[in-house]
Amino acid sequence: MTSLVPSQGQFVKGAGTASSPLPLPTGCQEAGTKPSPPLALRLHELALVPSDARTLIDELLEEQQRLTAVEQFAWRKDHHVIAAQTKLYQELLPARAPGPGQQYAFAVDLDSCSGCKACVTACHSLNGLDEDETWRSVGLLHGGAGSGAVQQTVTTACHHCVEPACLEGCPVLAYEKDPVTGIVRHLDDQCIGCQYCILKCPYDVPQYSAKRGIVRKCDMCSDRLAVGEAPACAQACPNGAITITVVDKAAIAAAARRGEFLPGAPDPGYTLPTTRYHTTRGLPPNLVPADQHDLKPGRSHPPLVIMLVLTQLSVGAACVETGLRMIFPANLMTQLSSWHALVALGIGILALGASTLHLGRPRYAWRALAGLKTSWLSREILGFGVFAALASLQAAAGWWPALRGLRSPGLGAAVSLSGLLGVFCSLMVYRDTRRPFWSGATAALKFFATTALLGTVTILFVTTWQALLFPAIASHGAYRQLTVWLATALAAITAVKLGLEAGILRHLLEPRASSLRRTALLLTGELAEISMVRVLLGLIGGVILPVAFLIRSPAPGGATLGITVWMLVFAALGELLERYLFFVAAVPAKMPGGIGT
Amino acid sequence: MKGSVLPAEAGAPARPRALLEKARAAFHQQSGPLTEELVLRPGDFGLGQVPARLKPDATATAVCGFCSTGCGLNVHLRQGAAINLSAAADYPVNLGMACPKGWEALTPLRSADRATSPLLRNTRGELEAASWETALRVFTDKFKAIQERHGPESLAWLGTGQITTEELAFLGALAKFGMGIRHGDGNTRQCMATAVTAYKESFGFDAPPYTYADFEESDVLVFVGSNLCIAHPILWQRVLRNRDRRKIIIVVDPRKTETAMAATQHYALRPKSDLVLFYGLANLLLAGGCVDRDFVHRHTTGFEPFARFVQGFTPEVVSQATGLTLAQLRQFADTIQRGRRVSFWWTMGVNQGHEATRTAQALINLALMTGNVGRPGTGPNSITGQCNAMGSRLFSNTTNLLGGHDFQNPAHREKVARVLGLDAARIPAGNSLAYDQIVQGIADGRIKGLWVVATNGSHSWIDQSHFNALLDRLEFLVVQDMFASTETAQRAHLVLPAAGWGEKEGTFINSERRFGRVRKVARAPGRALADFHIFQLLARQWGCGEMFSRWTSPEAVFQILKALSRGQPCDFTGIRDFAHLDACGGIQWPFPEAGSMRPVPGPTVSAHKSHPSHPSHPAGGGPERERRLFADGAFFHPDGKARFVFEAPRALPEPTDEDFPFLLLTGRGTSAQWHTGTRTEKSAVLRKLRPPGIYVEINPSDAQRLRLAPQAKVCVESRRGQLVATAFVTPTIQPGQLFIPMHYPAANQLTCAAFDPYSRQPSYKACAVQICPASDAGG
């Protein structure tokens, strides 16, 4: 029915032809590509007969689906390769390419940024980003008082830092800093989706794409710059507030180390961001981001929670086992050790398996050693890889007679040491993000205390379990002493750990809205219930049950095993919740955001 | 694309070095399918680099369908369908820029909650899909039955400034002449009625005199109640293109808005004290001898009574009323006095007030008395709201008879009847009710059936709860909209699914009187139809199809509208057709046919230096790109003179008191939000660019006094309702005042249904409220 073009359709009697009702100036008829009158007449007839299969409704529905823009307005068939926009943005681009020691950078004229946010949408459209993907954002600073009240909108994207934290942390070297332009580019096909760069970047720049399993980010429209076009954001700013400039890296570094960047923004000394914010307004000292008080829990990263807690349990079990072997008689420990080693190994492998669930593209996980030179994540993977290998050897030696010769205090020590190195790398992974809640001391305390705590309770559980199976263990003279020691240690470690964890609450007393105060507010506010449950689980599993165990000093048997099972369950759940809070209560550094609700 | 990961050389034994290279490539993969997704390639058509996978095979320029700036958007097409868009570099309005709404204009079209079929409320009270045949029959049967039972005044329609001029005219003509519906109004009553009334009384016709080049040519720009940076970002672009280094930007606004931040002088007056301020300024200018006596004498009437009237507005009186210091008042007056090309710009801060018409006219008076009219960079200039509010003002057939004519003028009715080929008796000889009077008509039981087209009154009308309660009293409510999900559609008995911007043809008229083209670049979902087609179907179903036998296409209607405009101030008979608009980048009215009786008032603006020359300016067929009115000083009153209109200021309809000690201001939140959000909330990107939930701005001193912590949940209550919002404690709002953006549905539960008596525009900007912690509320 394509011949039926109803745009000139008549539908009432006596309507006449499709020619325009009014005398048209010359030139009008040539302008469009109009259907010829007879078709419209046919439509007219059609509509007159109600019984006809095709009604006016059909015709109009069909016309509604016909797109006419091209046939009517196709005068632009000539191909203009040169962007028509070019004339508008020439002055926004630098006159020449960067020289040695220089690079490209965004410069933002805050006096001109009026908060229209066209830059965000233009970047989105001109780069063909996903429906909800944005590489630029616009935040708000406010402050002053009275007639000196100030609101200042701030457009921000990747700062193409002199020392990019994303690049430094990437375990697969998926970031490159262009030696000439200084643009920090992300190699999308190299990315394994570990998202460590998201934790590393203090400006919330890399954006994770769940459907692709990778991270993507601003590349300053490298392809555009290469042909003399302005980046999308710069060419779309109605006020010309965003320009591309050539900056001196040494000058940037010096300014950044003096703390010169933008009020309300993270410390620039960390990554040396190259974006320059200019203003002649004289911003008041009390300028704060509009989302200063907008406290929202962060992402919980369940695979990482599980991975951290279970690797630490595994390493802890190996260490406790190694320690006990130095103290307790060999005839007791030999029986226990093969089981201890097997449990430690099993949990360790479970932990490493869980960690791959965190990756967007786990099948490329093998690339993760590429970044050993700079990335603590690569080092963590190597550390736990070595630990897993040695722990496998140790477990095999315990069970496979042919390898019995490998059993030695040296191997045990090697397993423990490699595991502890892995845990150390873990804490460095988080410390390296420079979030105050993840400081070296806090992370070290939590990670090593968890290692000791869960290692102890695991060994206690395995020991009581073995005692139930093997009367020789239960009847061994040192057995009771062993369990008493373990239970005492467990209670002590847990008490100390819970006490130190509560130390975060002292930041509630701070007058200023520091990152740690925000963490404390979150833990006692939106996360208060989870915090309470965490403490309760810790107390039950790590203090109350061990103390009950010590008081009753029970003989080996089902009831004893039952108690240690509950100890393990409560303590492990408590640590999992502690680690969940470790993630969700860590307030990430970020650029000033908008009004939060 | 696997080959790019490990290029396999089939069969050939690879050399060790090649293998090593492959291993290295796999270990450190520089390119591949994921990289390819973001690669840019030349897009041709002057677009520069575009995403390779979104390379168009044609482009077409369409005018944006959000605000009245009327930006040209370059729609990237593939096989006729839009795949992307960018701001048109050569369009004379926006010069290559667009705001976030424009950039995202295509996104709402793909929304899942589009109305795709007529919906009819069934016996269980749910909206249920129906055929068009049924929908048309029910519409006609129900409305005719109401008319029969309750008389010709029992039906009304509420239209919009969001559909094309041709559709607005079709709706107005069909409803009033075809269906005999006496009363119709539009949501333009909520935004532009004041400017219309003010211009008509002062100039003799609803004629915003300016062209956007005036932003660039002014040396003093006065913005009143206008947060241009957020509400009209692309007009702010034009302000920043003003290369006069000594230009002074004055902002009159109670809040320290984005625009106030960018101003040279900000006058944070008390809300709704603007009329007193402008009378006081007139008095200071008079005293300073800053009156263009020659202009006033030759081109105006009523100056002497005005001059006597403003003498009472001494600086002391004005200072007391506005909260501004005497020094501030003197500085303001001095700045106007020293300016050579002073322009006055106003938006909703003026239009939405209880004495809005007189306030707008107070600005017109300032421009008239200082001779700042008709010259480049001058004018009392109302900046319009919706994309086609100007089309609505001329052709909605509500307040004005089609083409800016007067229902009460027999000669006008004869002329319109002649052009349309209908009996003049079908044209009502009286004006129809305004929006608020239609609402009152429902309350009084006089109006029983309502037809709502492309507007969302259940969210946007003042004192919303009352309005919604009234809607539920209607015997039949029809809502014609792109979305079945709007608050209003959810209350309808019948929903007619409409095609949206980008899915139909026609024209919009922007703030500077420029006709621009709207294009069909996307397919409407399901059985949605352009409003134009819906009107065609309803006309036939109602039995008045014959009356519209020539209304066959938007372009045919455009020709009818041209004929209606002949001889009017808005005469655009010189525009040949849609292609003419395309070729010229839109054309401003007036543009009469060459040799017609009335010449184009005022000479054309010479092409501004900073404008890029248009590459395809048609020889002989097009006007200058930017034209303003009144260069010859000839106004549209019969005597050719403009009038000074003034009146004593009146008290706020709802002043603060002990129980409701705060004044609540409402207004635009961000540039990413449009009115009730039926479209902007459908874009994931635009949603990222606005605060996710309702918030209330409160000054730190008030927050401290009331112990409201930043970010706390607070309850804001007026005599009409209450809401819970997040407190945003900021010094940009003055003590004693609160601000809530209008985009959140609850905002209008608080507002007070007061109206300007002349324009009948609602006073959204000030009502009395109280605020307390949400935990204290409801107890």
PDB file of C-alpha atoms in Angstrom, chain A residues 7-13 15 20-22 24-28 31 34 47 55-57 60-61 63-70 72-73 75-76 78-85 87-88 114-118 120-122 124-129 131-135 140 142-151 172-173 176 187-190 212 214 216 223-224 227 229 235-239 281 290 293-294 361 366-367 370 595-597, chain B residues 26-35 37-40 44-46 48-49 51 53-54 58-59 74 77 80-81 84 89-90 95-98 100 103-104 132-133 136 229-230 233-234 236-237 240 256-258 261-262 499 503 505 517 519-524 526-530 533 536-537 540 545-546 549-550 552-553 555 559-560 562-563 576-577 579 582 612 670-671 684-685 688-689 691-695 710-711 726 728-732:
ATOM      1  CA  SER A   7      -0.711  13.256   3.731  1.00  0.00           C
ATOM      2  CA  GLN A   8      -2.986  15.120   1.372  1.00  0.00           C
ATOM      3  CA  GLY A   9      -5.933  12.912   2.203  1.00  0.00           C
ATOM      4  CA  GLN A  10      -9.469  14.234   2.172  1.00  0.00           C
ATOM      5  CA  PHE A  11     -12.092  12.579   4.220  1.00  0.00           C
ATOM      6  CA  VAL A  12     -15.330  14.399   3.784  1.00  0.00           C
ATOM      7  CA  LYS A  13     -17.692  14.774   0.944  1.00  0.00           C
ATOM      8  CA  ALA A  15     -13.548  18.086  -0.246  1.00  0.00           C
ATOM      9  CA  SER A  20      -3.658  23.676  -1.221  1.00  0.00           C
ATOM     10  CA  PRO A  21      -6.751  25.654  -0.267  1.00  0.00           C
ATOM     11  CA  LEU A  22      -5.040  28.944  -0.735  1.00  0.00           C
ATOM     12  CA  LEU A  24       0.430  29.562  -2.994  1.00  0.00           C
ATOM     13  CA  PRO A  25       3.335  31.780  -3.857  1.00  0.00           C
ATOM     14  CA  THR A  26       5.384  30.483  -6.684  1.00  0.00           C
ATOM     15  CA  GLY A  27       8.097  28.144  -5.649  1.00  0.00           C
ATOM     16  CA  CYS A  28       6.033  26.451  -2.993  1.00  0.00           C
ATOM     17  CA  ALA A  31       9.727  22.785  -2.480  1.00  0.00           C
ATOM     18  CA  LYS A  34       4.029  16.004  -2.655  1.00  0.00           C
ATOM     19  CA  ALA A  47     -13.039   6.998   3.987  1.00  0.00           C
ATOM     20  CA  THR A  55     -10.515   3.310   7.186  1.00  0.00           C
ATOM     21  CA  LEU A  56      -9.110   6.759   7.745  1.00  0.00           C
ATOM     22  CA  ILE A  57      -7.699   5.450  11.013  1.00  0.00           C
ATOM     23  CA  LEU A  60      -3.403   7.896   9.405  1.00  0.00           C
ATOM     24  CA  LEU A  61      -1.723   5.142  11.413  1.00  0.00           C
ATOM     25  CA  GLU A  63       1.136   7.826   7.607  1.00  0.00           C
ATOM     26  CA  GLN A  64       2.268   8.194  11.200  1.00  0.00           C
ATOM     27  CA  GLN A  65       4.886   5.524  10.543  1.00  0.00           C
ATOM     28  CA  ARG A  66       6.204   7.144   7.367  1.00  0.00           C
ATOM     29  CA  LEU A  67       9.362   9.186   7.961  1.00  0.00           C
ATOM     30  CA  THR A  68       9.620  12.114   5.624  1.00  0.00           C
ATOM     31  CA  ALA A  69      12.554  14.173   6.788  1.00  0.00           C
ATOM     32  CA  VAL A  70      15.015  12.777   4.284  1.00  0.00           C
ATOM     33  CA  GLN A  72      11.773  16.506   1.998  1.00  0.00           C
ATOM     34  CA  PHE A  73      14.993  17.913   3.287  1.00  0.00           C
ATOM     35  CA  TRP A  75      19.547  19.149   0.281  1.00  0.00           C
ATOM     36  CA  ARG A  76      22.429  18.325   2.520  1.00  0.00           C
ATOM     37  CA  ASP A  78      26.994  17.010  -0.033  1.00  0.00           C
ATOM     38  CA  HIS A  79      29.452  15.621   2.443  1.00  0.00           C
ATOM     39  CA  HIS A  80      30.979  18.271   4.641  1.00  0.00           C
ATOM     40  CA  VAL A  81      33.875  16.521   6.291  1.00  0.00           C
ATOM     41  CA  ILE A  82      34.930  19.661   8.093  1.00  0.00           C
ATOM     42  CA  ALA A  83      32.900  20.140  11.226  1.00  0.00           C
ATOM     43  CA  ALA A  84      30.595  23.137  10.905  1.00  0.00           C
ATOM     44  CA  GLN A  85      31.226  23.712  14.585  1.00  0.00           C
ATOM     45  CA  LYS A  87      34.608  28.093  13.687  1.00  0.00           C
ATOM     46  CA  LEU A  88      32.984  28.212  17.085  1.00  0.00           C
ATOM     47  CA  SER A 114      26.769  28.570  34.851  1.00  0.00           C
ATOM     48  CA  GLY A 115      25.662  25.032  35.604  1.00  0.00           C
ATOM     49  CA  CYS A 116      23.739  24.274  32.418  1.00  0.00           C
ATOM     50  CA  LYS A 117      25.373  20.809  32.205  1.00  0.00           C
ATOM     51  CA  ALA A 118      25.329  20.728  28.415  1.00  0.00           C
ATOM     52  CA  VAL A 120      27.661  16.219  30.292  1.00  0.00           C
ATOM     53  CA  THR A 121      25.012  15.467  27.702  1.00  0.00           C
ATOM     54  CA  ALA A 122      27.146  16.456  24.721  1.00  0.00           C
ATOM     55  CA  HIS A 124      27.279  11.414  26.321  1.00  0.00           C
ATOM     56  CA  SER A 125      25.787  11.862  22.842  1.00  0.00           C
ATOM     57  CA  LEU A 126      28.868  12.694  20.800  1.00  0.00           C
ATOM     58  CA  ASN A 127      30.785   9.761  22.246  1.00  0.00           C
ATOM     59  CA  GLY A 128      27.878   7.319  21.891  1.00  0.00           C
ATOM     60  CA  LEU A 129      27.891   6.313  25.543  1.00  0.00           C
ATOM     61  CA  GLU A 131      22.021   5.151  28.174  1.00  0.00           C
ATOM     62  CA  ASP A 132      23.067   6.055  31.708  1.00  0.00           C
ATOM     63  CA  GLU A 133      26.803   6.462  31.160  1.00  0.00           C
ATOM     64  CA  THR A 134      28.407   9.845  31.717  1.00  0.00           C
ATOM     65  CA  TRP A 135      32.080  10.777  31.688  1.00  0.00           C
ATOM     66  CA  LEU A 140      27.996  22.575  43.150  1.00  0.00           C
ATOM     67  CA  HIS A 142      28.183  26.927  48.078  1.00  0.00           C
ATOM     68  CA  GLY A 143      29.121  29.155  50.969  1.00  0.00           C
ATOM     69  CA  GLY A 144      29.616  32.738  51.975  1.00  0.00           C
ATOM     70  CA  ALA A 145      26.898  34.555  53.868  1.00  0.00           C
ATOM     71  CA  GLY A 146      24.363  37.310  53.425  1.00  0.00           C
ATOM     72  CA  SER A 147      24.831  39.320  50.261  1.00  0.00           C
ATOM     73  CA  GLY A 148      28.152  37.533  49.855  1.00  0.00           C
ATOM     74  CA  ALA A 149      26.434  34.169  49.449  1.00  0.00           C
ATOM     75  CA  VAL A 150      28.029  32.148  46.718  1.00  0.00           C
ATOM     76  CA  GLN A 151      27.072  29.191  44.620  1.00  0.00           C
ATOM     77  CA  VAL A 172      46.667  -5.524  33.863  1.00  0.00           C
ATOM     78  CA  LEU A 173      48.257  -2.290  32.566  1.00  0.00           C
ATOM     79  CA  GLU A 176      48.364   4.317  29.314  1.00  0.00           C
ATOM     80  CA  LEU A 187      42.537   0.106  26.891  1.00  0.00           C
ATOM     81  CA  ASP A 188      39.047  -1.308  26.922  1.00  0.00           C
ATOM     82  CA  ASP A 189      40.009  -4.668  25.466  1.00  0.00           C
ATOM     83  CA  GLN A 190      42.797  -5.145  27.998  1.00  0.00           C
ATOM     84  CA  ARG A 212      30.605  -5.261  29.087  1.00  0.00           C
ATOM     85  CA  ILE A 214      34.908  -3.399  31.823  1.00  0.00           C
ATOM     86  CA  ARG A 216      35.444   3.069  30.469  1.00  0.00           C
ATOM     87  CA  ASP A 223      40.218  11.090  18.131  1.00  0.00           C
ATOM     88  CA  ARG A 224      38.807  14.591  17.866  1.00  0.00           C
ATOM     89  CA  VAL A 227      42.139  15.989  13.712  1.00  0.00           C
ATOM     90  CA  GLU A 229      38.426  19.167  16.647  1.00  0.00           C
ATOM     91  CA  GLN A 235      32.635  22.361  21.811  1.00  0.00           C
ATOM     92  CA  ALA A 236      29.244  22.077  23.509  1.00  0.00           C
ATOM     93  CA  CYS A 237      29.731  24.565  26.345  1.00  0.00           C
ATOM     94  CA  PRO A 238      27.505  27.537  25.476  1.00  0.00           C
ATOM     95  CA  ASN A 239      29.746  29.741  27.564  1.00  0.00           C
ATOM     96  CA  ARG A 281      35.359  35.868  41.846  1.00  0.00           C
ATOM     97  CA  ALA A 290      26.443  20.787  48.045  1.00  0.00           C
ATOM     98  CA  HIS A 293      26.151  16.213  54.300  1.00  0.00           C
ATOM     99  CA  ASP A 294      24.665  13.715  51.886  1.00  0.00           C
ATOM    100  CA  ARG A 361      35.848 -10.525  32.587  1.00  0.00           C
ATOM    101  CA  TRP A 366      45.546 -14.376  33.945  1.00  0.00           C
ATOM    102  CA  ARG A 367      46.626 -10.960  32.759  1.00  0.00           C
ATOM    103  CA  ALA A 370      51.213  -7.706  34.364  1.00  0.00           C
ATOM    104  CA  ILE A 595      22.322  18.638  45.940  1.00  0.00           C
ATOM    105  CA  GLY A 596      21.583  15.242  47.453  1.00  0.00           C
ATOM    106  CA  THR A 597      18.222  14.128  48.759  1.00  0.00           C
TER     107      THR A 597
ATOM    108  CA  ALA B  26      47.052 -11.129  24.014  1.00  0.00           C
ATOM    109  CA  PHE B  27      48.809 -10.236  27.244  1.00  0.00           C
ATOM    110  CA  HIS B  28      48.499  -6.539  26.537  1.00  0.00           C
ATOM    111  CA  GLN B  29      45.629  -5.999  24.152  1.00  0.00           C
ATOM    112  CA  GLN B  30      45.610  -2.538  22.622  1.00  0.00           C
ATOM    113  CA  SER B  31      42.546  -2.891  20.418  1.00  0.00           C
ATOM    114  CA  GLY B  32      39.567  -5.094  19.774  1.00  0.00           C
ATOM    115  CA  PRO B  33      35.784  -5.043  19.745  1.00  0.00           C
ATOM    116  CA  LEU B  34      35.406  -3.113  22.992  1.00  0.00           C
ATOM    117  CA  THR B  35      37.814  -0.435  21.865  1.00  0.00           C
ATOM    118  CA  GLU B  37      32.729   0.631  20.232  1.00  0.00           C
ATOM    119  CA  LEU B  38      34.025   4.061  21.106  1.00  0.00           C
ATOM    120  CA  VAL B  39      36.077   4.813  18.023  1.00  0.00           C
ATOM    121  CA  LEU B  40      35.165   8.070  16.322  1.00  0.00           C
ATOM    122  CA  ASP B  44      30.229  14.002   7.224  1.00  0.00           C
ATOM    123  CA  PHE B  45      27.387  16.549   6.923  1.00  0.00           C
ATOM    124  CA  GLY B  46      29.589  19.001   8.778  1.00  0.00           C
ATOM    125  CA  GLY B  48      32.938  16.330  12.515  1.00  0.00           C
ATOM    126  CA  GLN B  49      33.851  13.102  14.293  1.00  0.00           C
ATOM    127  CA  PRO B  51      30.861   7.455  17.005  1.00  0.00           C
ATOM    128  CA  ARG B  53      28.587   2.964  14.877  1.00  0.00           C
ATOM    129  CA  LEU B  54      26.310   6.026  14.815  1.00  0.00           C
ATOM    130  CA  ALA B  58      21.574  12.174   6.240  1.00  0.00           C
ATOM    131  CA  THR B  59      20.804  14.951   8.671  1.00  0.00           C
ATOM    132  CA  ASN B  74      20.699  18.624  13.904  1.00  0.00           C
ATOM    133  CA  LEU B  77      19.360  10.115  10.422  1.00  0.00           C
ATOM    134  CA  GLY B  80      15.130   8.453   7.668  1.00  0.00           C
ATOM    135  CA  ALA B  81      15.081   7.581  11.363  1.00  0.00           C
ATOM    136  CA  ASN B  84      21.461  10.701  17.382  1.00  0.00           C
ATOM    137  CA  ALA B  89      26.006  24.937  14.117  1.00  0.00           C
ATOM    138  CA  ASP B  90      24.354  27.270  11.635  1.00  0.00           C
ATOM    139  CA  LEU B  95      24.798  28.861  17.052  1.00  0.00           C
ATOM    140  CA  GLY B  96      25.887  25.293  17.639  1.00  0.00           C
ATOM    141  CA  MET B  97      24.821  24.914  21.268  1.00  0.00           C
ATOM    142  CA  ALA B  98      22.042  23.135  23.117  1.00  0.00           C
ATOM    143  CA  PRO B 100      20.894  19.087  28.257  1.00  0.00           C
ATOM    144  CA  TRP B 103      20.789  17.006  23.658  1.00  0.00           C
ATOM    145  CA  GLU B 104      18.477  14.375  25.149  1.00  0.00           C
ATOM    146  CA  TRP B 132      -9.345   4.028  17.960  1.00  0.00           C
ATOM    147  CA  GLU B 133     -12.858   3.415  16.650  1.00  0.00           C
ATOM    148  CA  LEU B 136     -13.477   8.227  18.946  1.00  0.00           C
ATOM    149  CA  CYS B 229      21.530  30.424  33.165  1.00  0.00           C
ATOM    150  CA  ILE B 230      19.294  27.521  34.165  1.00  0.00           C
ATOM    151  CA  PRO B 233      21.025  28.399  29.003  1.00  0.00           C
ATOM    152  CA  ILE B 234      21.319  29.112  25.303  1.00  0.00           C
ATOM    153  CA  TRP B 236      22.717  33.089  28.436  1.00  0.00           C
ATOM    154  CA  GLN B 237      25.155  32.036  25.726  1.00  0.00           C
ATOM    155  CA  LEU B 240      28.112  36.021  26.997  1.00  0.00           C
ATOM    156  CA  LYS B 256      21.370  34.221  44.714  1.00  0.00           C
ATOM    157  CA  THR B 257      20.744  32.182  41.601  1.00  0.00           C
ATOM    158  CA  GLU B 258      23.277  31.003  39.033  1.00  0.00           C
ATOM    159  CA  MET B 261      26.183  34.882  40.578  1.00  0.00           C
ATOM    160  CA  ALA B 262      27.106  35.908  37.052  1.00  0.00           C
ATOM    161  CA  ALA B 499       2.831  11.214  18.902  1.00  0.00           C
ATOM    162  CA  GLU B 503       7.270  12.201  15.397  1.00  0.00           C
ATOM    163  CA  GLU B 505       5.506  17.835  11.177  1.00  0.00           C
ATOM    164  CA  ARG B 517      10.294  23.595  11.748  1.00  0.00           C
ATOM    165  CA  ARG B 519      10.140  17.258  11.802  1.00  0.00           C
ATOM    166  CA  LYS B 520       9.082  13.683  11.734  1.00  0.00           C
ATOM    167  CA  VAL B 521      12.316  11.809  12.375  1.00  0.00           C
ATOM    168  CA  ALA B 522      11.054   8.967  14.570  1.00  0.00           C
ATOM    169  CA  ARG B 523       8.187   6.517  14.399  1.00  0.00           C
ATOM    170  CA  ALA B 524       5.523   6.920  17.040  1.00  0.00           C
ATOM    171  CA  GLY B 526       2.134   1.491  18.682  1.00  0.00           C
ATOM    172  CA  ARG B 527      -1.026   3.242  17.594  1.00  0.00           C
ATOM    173  CA  ALA B 528      -0.080   6.673  18.850  1.00  0.00           C
ATOM    174  CA  LEU B 529      -1.069   9.409  16.406  1.00  0.00           C
ATOM    175  CA  ALA B 530       0.035  12.983  15.917  1.00  0.00           C
ATOM    176  CA  HIS B 533      -4.325  13.284  13.055  1.00  0.00           C
ATOM    177  CA  GLN B 536      -8.742  15.021  11.924  1.00  0.00           C
ATOM    178  CA  LEU B 537     -10.362  11.864  13.238  1.00  0.00           C
ATOM    179  CA  ARG B 540     -15.007  13.510  11.229  1.00  0.00           C
ATOM    180  CA  GLY B 545     -15.344  17.128   9.087  1.00  0.00           C
ATOM    181  CA  GLU B 546     -16.515  19.260   6.253  1.00  0.00           C
ATOM    182  CA  SER B 549     -11.836  19.696   4.579  1.00  0.00           C
ATOM    183  CA  ARG B 550      -8.867  21.903   3.754  1.00  0.00           C
ATOM    184  CA  THR B 552      -5.363  18.095   5.310  1.00  0.00           C
ATOM    185  CA  SER B 553      -1.766  18.422   6.453  1.00  0.00           C
ATOM    186  CA  GLU B 555       1.622  22.494   5.731  1.00  0.00           C
ATOM    187  CA  GLN B 559      -1.100  28.253   4.528  1.00  0.00           C
ATOM    188  CA  ILE B 560      -4.474  28.872   6.194  1.00  0.00           C
ATOM    189  CA  LYS B 562      -0.774  32.711   6.850  1.00  0.00           C
ATOM    190  CA  ALA B 563      -4.026  33.954   5.366  1.00  0.00           C
ATOM    191  CA  ARG B 576       6.263  30.758   1.320  1.00  0.00           C
ATOM    192  CA  ASP B 577       6.150  27.348   2.924  1.00  0.00           C
ATOM    193  CA  ALA B 579      10.930  24.758   2.811  1.00  0.00           C
ATOM    194  CA  ASP B 582      14.275  25.463   6.335  1.00  0.00           C
ATOM    195  CA  PRO B 612      28.820  33.358  11.185  1.00  0.00           C
ATOM    196  CA  THR B 670      18.014  22.572  37.057  1.00  0.00           C
ATOM    197  CA  SER B 671      18.425  22.904  33.325  1.00  0.00           C
ATOM    198  CA  ALA B 684      18.757   8.366  32.505  1.00  0.00           C
ATOM    199  CA  VAL B 685      21.302  11.085  31.828  1.00  0.00           C
ATOM    200  CA  LYS B 688      21.626  12.120  36.848  1.00  0.00           C
ATOM    201  CA  LEU B 689      21.749  15.878  36.411  1.00  0.00           C
ATOM    202  CA  PRO B 691      18.624  16.225  42.638  1.00  0.00           C
ATOM    203  CA  PRO B 692      16.826  12.888  42.856  1.00  0.00           C
ATOM    204  CA  GLY B 693      14.139  13.940  45.296  1.00  0.00           C
ATOM    205  CA  ILE B 694      12.311  16.972  46.535  1.00  0.00           C
ATOM    206  CA  TYR B 695      14.373  19.385  48.604  1.00  0.00           C
ATOM    207  CA  PRO B 710      21.630  19.916  56.734  1.00  0.00           C
ATOM    208  CA  GLN B 711      20.161  17.014  54.788  1.00  0.00           C
ATOM    209  CA  THR B 726      15.283  17.184  52.355  1.00  0.00           C
ATOM    210  CA  PHE B 728      19.362  22.003  51.711  1.00  0.00           C
ATOM    211  CA  VAL B 729      20.879  24.578  54.031  1.00  0.00           C
ATOM    212  CA  THR B 730      22.384  27.313  51.894  1.00  0.00           C
ATOM    213  CA  PRO B 731      23.044  31.031  52.190  1.00  0.00           C
ATOM    214  CA  THR B 732      21.805  31.589  48.623  1.00  0.00           C
TER     215      THR B 732
END
